[in-house]
Amino acid sequence: MVANSIYRLARPSVQNLLPYQPGKPLAALARELGLANIIALASNENPLGPSPKAIAAVKNSLNVLNRYPEGSGYELKKALATKLDVDVTQITLGNGSNEILELIARTFLSSNLSAVFSQYAFIVYSLLTQAIGAQANVAKAGDGVLFPKYGHDLNALFDAITANTRIVFIANPNNPTGTFLRSAALLRFIRSLPDHVICVIDEAYFEYVNAKDCPDTMSWLASSPNLILTRTFSKAYGLAGLRVGYSISSPEIADLLNRVREPFNNNSLALVGALAALKDQHYLRKSIANNNSGMRQFTDYFKYSGLHVQQSLGNFIMLDLKRDALLVYQSLLEQGIIVRPIANYGLPTHLRISIGSTEANQCCMDALSEIMHV
Ligand SMILES: *Cc1c(COP(=O)(O)O)cnc(C)c1O
């Protein structure tokens, strides 16, 4: 009774909120099965382990953990600004790019305003919008004609914008679908946006994208003061556990985000680890090469086995099993392989599988063949 009345004290939007469902943690399955060798292909993590340079940098700064980090993240911001050829004042650091998305939502949304995003878009956009109590205008996904099936339909996104809309969230490539928007269409969309709308392009998988007409979004910033690009050290840079992401925007937007940011949002190990990873381009190239070969390995197999896979430009693939994917997910778990069911996205027959090492990918494909009889 007492506990229930506490729930009623929360804002209605929080009472109805379902928390983010992470992939099943490797350690949890290892405990349950009593197995040492678990194959974790559930969270789009980098299978190479962290950059050795990042490990060394983190170890070297353990002895200053009594001190607060430099709250401005000066060194990391400076290195990012140099690498990206933008001004330091355009960069905002976050505890993962997830925090950046949250700062954006807290800066621009309130209960009488709305955010626009696509069906099957990264689920965090919906969670953040709901947590704030703002309205979500969800645009229908592409139908495979003008825009990729399951992907963002820019016309539908445009039509979902109203006078109360403050943010459009676009993931490019999108997770979990792997779908991708080309340069010309995206630029046209951004140029057509009304002045009261902030456009967030979430480029968590940017480093992996291998496409001729990859949008050069950085060059659009000068003429688009409402544009925010978000990127992360969690994927290709292999530091998901450290939690470092960043945005590039106009200095005015960065100033606003900085006002709502908590003072020491990046811990000191995260700041030095990310700085070292940024300088380890050898590691980054290896990550990308491993992803390219793993992607080929999976797509060749799917072509051969007749399983339906969506073209993906990230470090994961989404496939349609044409049957209850939860059962297949559970069978894979029993063999010590963790992938990601995405029924929570409204895709109950699909699975998302992260690209792992060559051996892990092969184990996953062998197990799938056995379960699916293909
Ligand atoms: C993984 C992911 C992120 C961010 O992750 P962080 O670890 O918080 O940086 C953001 N957007 C998309 C689409 C992702 O898949």
mmCIF file of N, CA and C in Angstrom, residues 19 74 93 113 122 202 226 271 333 347 359:
data_model
loop_
_atom_site.group_PDB
_atom_site.id
_atom_site.type_symbol
_atom_site.label_atom_id
_atom_site.label_comp_id
_atom_site.label_asym_id
_atom_site.label_seq_id
_atom_site.Cartn_x
_atom_site.Cartn_y
_atom_site.Cartn_z
ATOM 1 N N PRO A 19 11.879 0.657 -18.360
ATOM 2 C CA PRO A 19 13.310 0.962 -18.456
ATOM 3 C C PRO A 19 13.961 0.336 -19.693
ATOM 4 N N TYR A 74 39.092 19.526 -21.013
ATOM 5 C CA TYR A 74 39.846 20.359 -21.945
ATOM 6 C C TYR A 74 40.699 19.566 -22.940
ATOM 7 N N LEU A 93 31.106 17.075 -24.194
ATOM 8 C CA LEU A 93 31.410 15.693 -23.808
ATOM 9 C C LEU A 93 30.301 15.135 -22.931
ATOM 10 N N LEU A 113 5.833 20.188 -25.435
ATOM 11 C CA LEU A 113 6.579 20.153 -26.697
ATOM 12 C C LEU A 113 6.762 18.713 -27.174
ATOM 13 N N PHE A 122 16.395 4.013 -32.771
ATOM 14 C CA PHE A 122 17.051 3.711 -31.496
ATOM 15 C C PHE A 122 16.107 4.068 -30.341
ATOM 16 N N ASP A 202 22.508 11.117 -34.921
ATOM 17 C CA ASP A 202 23.232 10.225 -34.017
ATOM 18 C C ASP A 202 24.128 9.328 -34.870
ATOM 19 N N ASN A 226 21.162 24.699 -36.244
ATOM 20 C CA ASN A 226 20.269 23.834 -35.454
ATOM 21 C C ASN A 226 20.692 22.374 -35.476
ATOM 22 N N LEU A 271 38.209 10.253 -19.390
ATOM 23 C CA LEU A 271 38.813 11.335 -20.176
ATOM 24 C C LEU A 271 40.177 10.937 -20.725
ATOM 25 N N LEU A 333 20.998 -18.954 -26.404
ATOM 26 C CA LEU A 333 21.462 -18.755 -25.019
ATOM 27 C C LEU A 333 21.906 -20.075 -24.398
ATOM 28 N N LEU A 347 9.461 -5.730 -33.469
ATOM 29 C CA LEU A 347 10.035 -6.628 -34.476
ATOM 30 C C LEU A 347 10.209 -8.029 -33.861
ATOM 31 N N GLU A 359 35.867 -16.249 -35.164
ATOM 32 C CA GLU A 359 35.477 -17.503 -34.499
ATOM 33 C C GLU A 359 34.082 -17.368 -33.881
#
